[in-house]
mmCIF file of C-alpha atoms in Angstrom:
data_model
loop_
_atom_site.group_PDB
_atom_site.id
_atom_site.type_symbol
_atom_site.label_atom_id
_atom_site.label_comp_id
_atom_site.label_asym_id
_atom_site.label_seq_id
_atom_site.Cartn_x
_atom_site.Cartn_y
_atom_site.Cartn_z
ATOM 1 C CA MET A 1 41.451 89.943 -81.832
ATOM 2 C CA LEU A 2 37.929 90.789 -82.883
ATOM 3 C CA PHE A 3 35.337 91.026 -80.156
ATOM 4 C CA GLN A 4 31.678 91.252 -81.084
ATOM 5 C CA SER A 5 29.193 92.283 -78.424
ATOM 6 C CA GLN A 6 26.379 89.926 -77.650
ATOM 7 C CA LEU A 7 22.993 90.581 -79.170
ATOM 8 C CA ASN A 8 20.686 92.369 -76.748
ATOM 9 C CA VAL A 9 16.997 92.375 -77.455
ATOM 10 C CA LEU A 10 15.153 95.585 -76.719
ATOM 11 C CA GLU A 11 11.455 95.643 -76.034
ATOM 12 C CA ALA A 12 9.042 98.552 -75.852
ATOM 13 C CA ASN A 13 5.355 99.227 -75.581
ATOM 14 C CA HIS A 14 5.584 101.454 -78.688
ATOM 15 C CA PRO A 15 7.160 99.408 -81.523
ATOM 16 C CA ASP A 16 7.402 102.444 -83.826
ATOM 17 C CA GLN A 17 9.464 104.329 -81.232
ATOM 18 C CA LEU A 18 11.664 101.282 -80.689
ATOM 19 C CA ALA A 19 12.400 101.081 -84.415
ATOM 20 C CA ARG A 20 13.297 104.784 -84.460
ATOM 21 C CA TYR A 21 15.542 104.300 -81.435
ATOM 22 C CA GLU A 22 17.344 101.322 -82.970
ATOM 23 C CA ASP A 23 17.844 103.174 -86.275
ATOM 24 C CA ALA A 24 19.226 106.271 -84.561
ATOM 25 C CA VAL A 25 21.337 104.617 -81.871
ATOM 26 C CA GLY A 26 22.585 101.558 -83.731
ATOM 27 C CA GLY A 27 22.058 98.904 -81.111
ATOM 28 C CA PHE A 28 22.264 98.300 -77.402
ATOM 29 C CA THR A 29 25.238 96.622 -75.727
ATOM 30 C CA GLY A 30 23.919 96.169 -72.192
ATOM 31 C CA ASN A 31 27.125 95.901 -70.198
ATOM 32 C CA SER A 32 30.838 95.667 -70.766
ATOM 33 C CA ALA A 33 32.610 92.345 -71.256
ATOM 34 C CA ALA A 34 33.629 91.969 -67.617
ATOM 35 C CA GLY A 35 32.800 88.273 -67.716
ATOM 36 C CA LEU A 36 35.067 87.641 -70.692
ATOM 37 C CA PHE A 37 37.833 89.660 -69.079
ATOM 38 C CA SER A 38 37.530 87.720 -65.827
ATOM 39 C CA SER A 39 37.542 84.369 -67.635
ATOM 40 C CA GLY A 40 40.818 85.176 -69.408
ATOM 41 C CA ALA A 41 39.328 85.544 -72.891
ATOM 42 C CA PHE A 42 41.215 88.825 -73.431
ATOM 43 C CA GLY A 43 44.565 87.426 -72.270
ATOM 44 C CA ARG A 44 46.461 87.368 -69.002
ATOM 45 C CA VAL A 45 45.579 90.147 -66.607
ATOM 46 C CA LEU A 46 48.155 92.358 -64.936
ATOM 47 C CA GLN A 47 47.858 90.544 -61.614
ATOM 48 C CA ASP A 48 48.787 87.275 -63.384
ATOM 49 C CA GLY A 49 51.784 88.662 -65.268
ATOM 50 C CA GLY A 50 49.947 90.184 -68.216
ATOM 51 C CA ASP A 51 51.254 93.250 -70.006
ATOM 52 C CA GLY A 52 48.052 95.325 -69.850
ATOM 53 C CA THR A 53 46.665 94.113 -73.187
ATOM 54 C CA ALA A 54 43.750 92.279 -71.546
ATOM 55 C CA GLU A 55 42.826 95.394 -69.581
ATOM 56 C CA LEU A 56 42.938 97.585 -72.680
ATOM 57 C CA ARG A 57 40.753 95.115 -74.581
ATOM 58 C CA TYR A 58 38.292 95.165 -71.728
ATOM 59 C CA LEU A 59 38.335 98.981 -71.639
ATOM 60 C CA GLU A 60 37.392 99.017 -75.334
ATOM 61 C CA THR A 61 34.170 97.232 -74.369
ATOM 62 C CA VAL A 62 33.591 99.794 -71.609
ATOM 63 C CA GLU A 63 33.980 102.586 -74.159
ATOM 64 C CA LEU A 64 31.625 100.888 -76.628
ATOM 65 C CA ASN A 65 29.035 100.444 -73.919
ATOM 66 C CA ALA A 66 29.335 104.090 -72.853
ATOM 67 C CA ARG A 67 29.111 105.349 -76.430
ATOM 68 C CA GLN A 68 25.961 103.359 -77.134
ATOM 69 C CA MET A 69 24.382 104.351 -73.813
ATOM 70 C CA MET A 70 25.198 108.006 -74.531
ATOM 71 C CA ARG A 71 23.636 107.761 -77.990
ATOM 72 C CA GLY A 72 20.506 106.287 -76.457
ATOM 73 C CA THR A 73 20.312 108.921 -73.756
ATOM 74 C CA GLU A 74 20.827 111.731 -76.267
ATOM 75 C CA TRP A 75 18.165 110.325 -78.612
ATOM 76 C CA THR A 76 15.642 109.872 -75.811
ATOM 77 C CA TRP A 77 16.271 113.344 -74.383
ATOM 78 C CA ARG A 78 15.994 115.058 -77.774
ATOM 79 C CA THR A 79 13.112 113.144 -79.356
ATOM 80 C CA GLN A 80 10.948 112.164 -76.401
ATOM 81 C CA ARG A 81 11.538 115.194 -74.157
ATOM 82 C CA PRO A 82 10.702 113.206 -71.013
ATOM 83 C CA SER A 83 9.555 114.935 -67.858
ATOM 84 C CA LEU A 84 11.351 112.184 -65.907
ATOM 85 C CA HIS A 85 14.331 110.402 -67.421
ATOM 86 C CA LEU A 86 15.716 107.401 -65.544
ATOM 87 C CA ASP A 87 18.951 105.949 -66.838
ATOM 88 C CA TYR A 88 21.390 103.268 -65.785
ATOM 89 C CA ASP A 89 25.136 103.197 -66.193
ATOM 90 C CA PRO A 90 27.002 99.966 -65.412
ATOM 91 C CA ILE A 91 30.539 101.316 -65.873
ATOM 92 C CA LEU A 92 31.633 102.034 -62.312
ATOM 93 C CA ASP A 93 30.024 98.901 -60.932
ATOM 94 C CA ASP A 94 31.824 96.749 -63.517
ATOM 95 C CA LEU A 95 35.166 98.494 -63.025
ATOM 96 C CA ASP A 96 35.242 98.308 -59.283
ATOM 97 C CA HIS A 97 34.014 94.725 -59.117
ATOM 98 C CA LEU A 98 37.006 93.860 -61.288
ATOM 99 C CA TRP A 99 39.712 96.131 -59.921
ATOM 100 C CA LEU A 100 38.958 97.666 -56.535
ATOM 101 C CA GLY A 101 40.392 94.698 -54.662
ATOM 102 C CA ALA A 102 43.487 94.672 -56.866
ATOM 103 C CA VAL A 103 44.432 98.210 -55.831
ATOM 104 C CA SER A 104 44.292 97.302 -52.156
ATOM 105 C CA ALA A 105 47.585 96.862 -50.318
ATOM 106 C CA GLU A 106 46.013 93.827 -48.618
ATOM 107 C CA ALA A 107 45.415 91.982 -51.918
ATOM 108 C CA PRO A 108 47.406 88.748 -52.220
ATOM 109 C CA GLY A 109 50.636 89.366 -54.133
ATOM 110 C CA SER A 110 50.065 93.107 -54.093
ATOM 111 C CA THR A 111 53.009 95.366 -54.811
ATOM 112 C CA PRO A 112 53.083 99.136 -55.177
ATOM 113 C CA GLN A 113 53.996 98.757 -58.858
ATOM 114 C CA MET A 114 51.097 96.359 -59.529
ATOM 115 C CA ARG A 115 48.630 98.585 -57.700
ATOM 116 C CA ALA A 116 49.799 101.579 -59.730
ATOM 117 C CA ARG A 117 49.386 99.714 -63.045
ATOM 118 C CA VAL A 118 45.917 98.393 -62.177
ATOM 119 C CA ASN A 119 44.860 101.765 -60.784
ATOM 120 C CA ALA A 120 45.960 103.437 -64.034
ATOM 121 C CA MET A 121 43.570 101.148 -65.949
ATOM 122 C CA ARG A 122 40.852 101.782 -63.395
ATOM 123 C CA SER A 123 41.359 105.532 -63.816
ATOM 124 C CA ARG A 124 40.933 105.192 -67.583
ATOM 125 C CA GLY A 125 37.595 103.511 -66.968
ATOM 126 C CA TRP A 126 36.552 106.199 -64.513
ATOM 127 C CA ALA A 127 37.355 108.807 -67.187
ATOM 128 C CA VAL A 128 34.773 107.112 -69.420
ATOM 129 C CA ALA A 129 32.261 107.341 -66.575
ATOM 130 C CA ASP A 130 33.147 111.031 -66.164
ATOM 131 C CA ARG A 131 32.267 111.635 -69.836
ATOM 132 C CA ARG A 132 28.930 109.924 -69.274
ATOM 133 C CA LEU A 133 28.209 112.091 -66.231
ATOM 134 C CA ALA A 134 29.203 115.211 -68.193
ATOM 135 C CA GLN A 135 26.568 114.299 -70.775
ATOM 136 C CA TYR A 136 23.891 114.024 -68.075
ATOM 137 C CA ARG A 137 24.934 117.397 -66.654
ATOM 138 C CA ARG A 138 24.908 119.048 -70.084
ATOM 139 C CA LEU A 139 21.445 117.717 -70.939
ATOM 140 C CA ALA A 140 20.022 118.706 -67.551
ATOM 141 C CA ASP A 141 21.568 122.189 -67.800
ATOM 142 C CA GLU A 142 20.048 122.733 -71.254
ATOM 143 C CA ARG A 143 16.561 122.470 -69.782
ATOM 144 C CA GLY A 144 17.226 123.624 -66.246
ATOM 145 C CA ALA A 145 16.365 120.102 -65.086
ATOM 146 C CA LEU A 146 17.275 118.553 -61.770
ATOM 147 C CA LEU A 147 19.974 115.887 -62.030
ATOM 148 C CA VAL A 148 20.044 113.227 -59.320
ATOM 149 C CA VAL A 149 22.786 110.597 -59.285
ATOM 150 C CA SER A 150 22.761 107.597 -56.992
ATOM 151 C CA GLY A 151 24.402 104.209 -56.678
ATOM 152 C CA ASP A 152 23.324 100.796 -55.525
ATOM 153 C CA HIS A 153 26.260 100.151 -53.172
#
């Protein structure tokens, strides 16, 4: 299966900087393919008798998104040297919208084995988020900058 991320248009008030960003980073993916995963485009999910292939395909899109976001963050931090850098990371929001309910004992059809399999996939996604947070910490430490992390829910 070949999955190609959707085209995301970037806009900026400095077109020359945008061109430099696009050349250095190689594109912007926006979010993972949670919608495709949920619609069944990657195959049957674990909760519906799948073998984990759909989840692994989805996690590839999470990793692509994280890699591109990390490239963009690194480029911005190094070339623009911002005094305030705001960034967004959709990984945990996507993961838990998909899987938090499935690891609950109250979920319909839930079994300990199913929860363990889904939670293992969820943990792999959280490991990607951990790498992203480690990048933020490393960049902040290099300059003695304050790092503030928050969530929307």
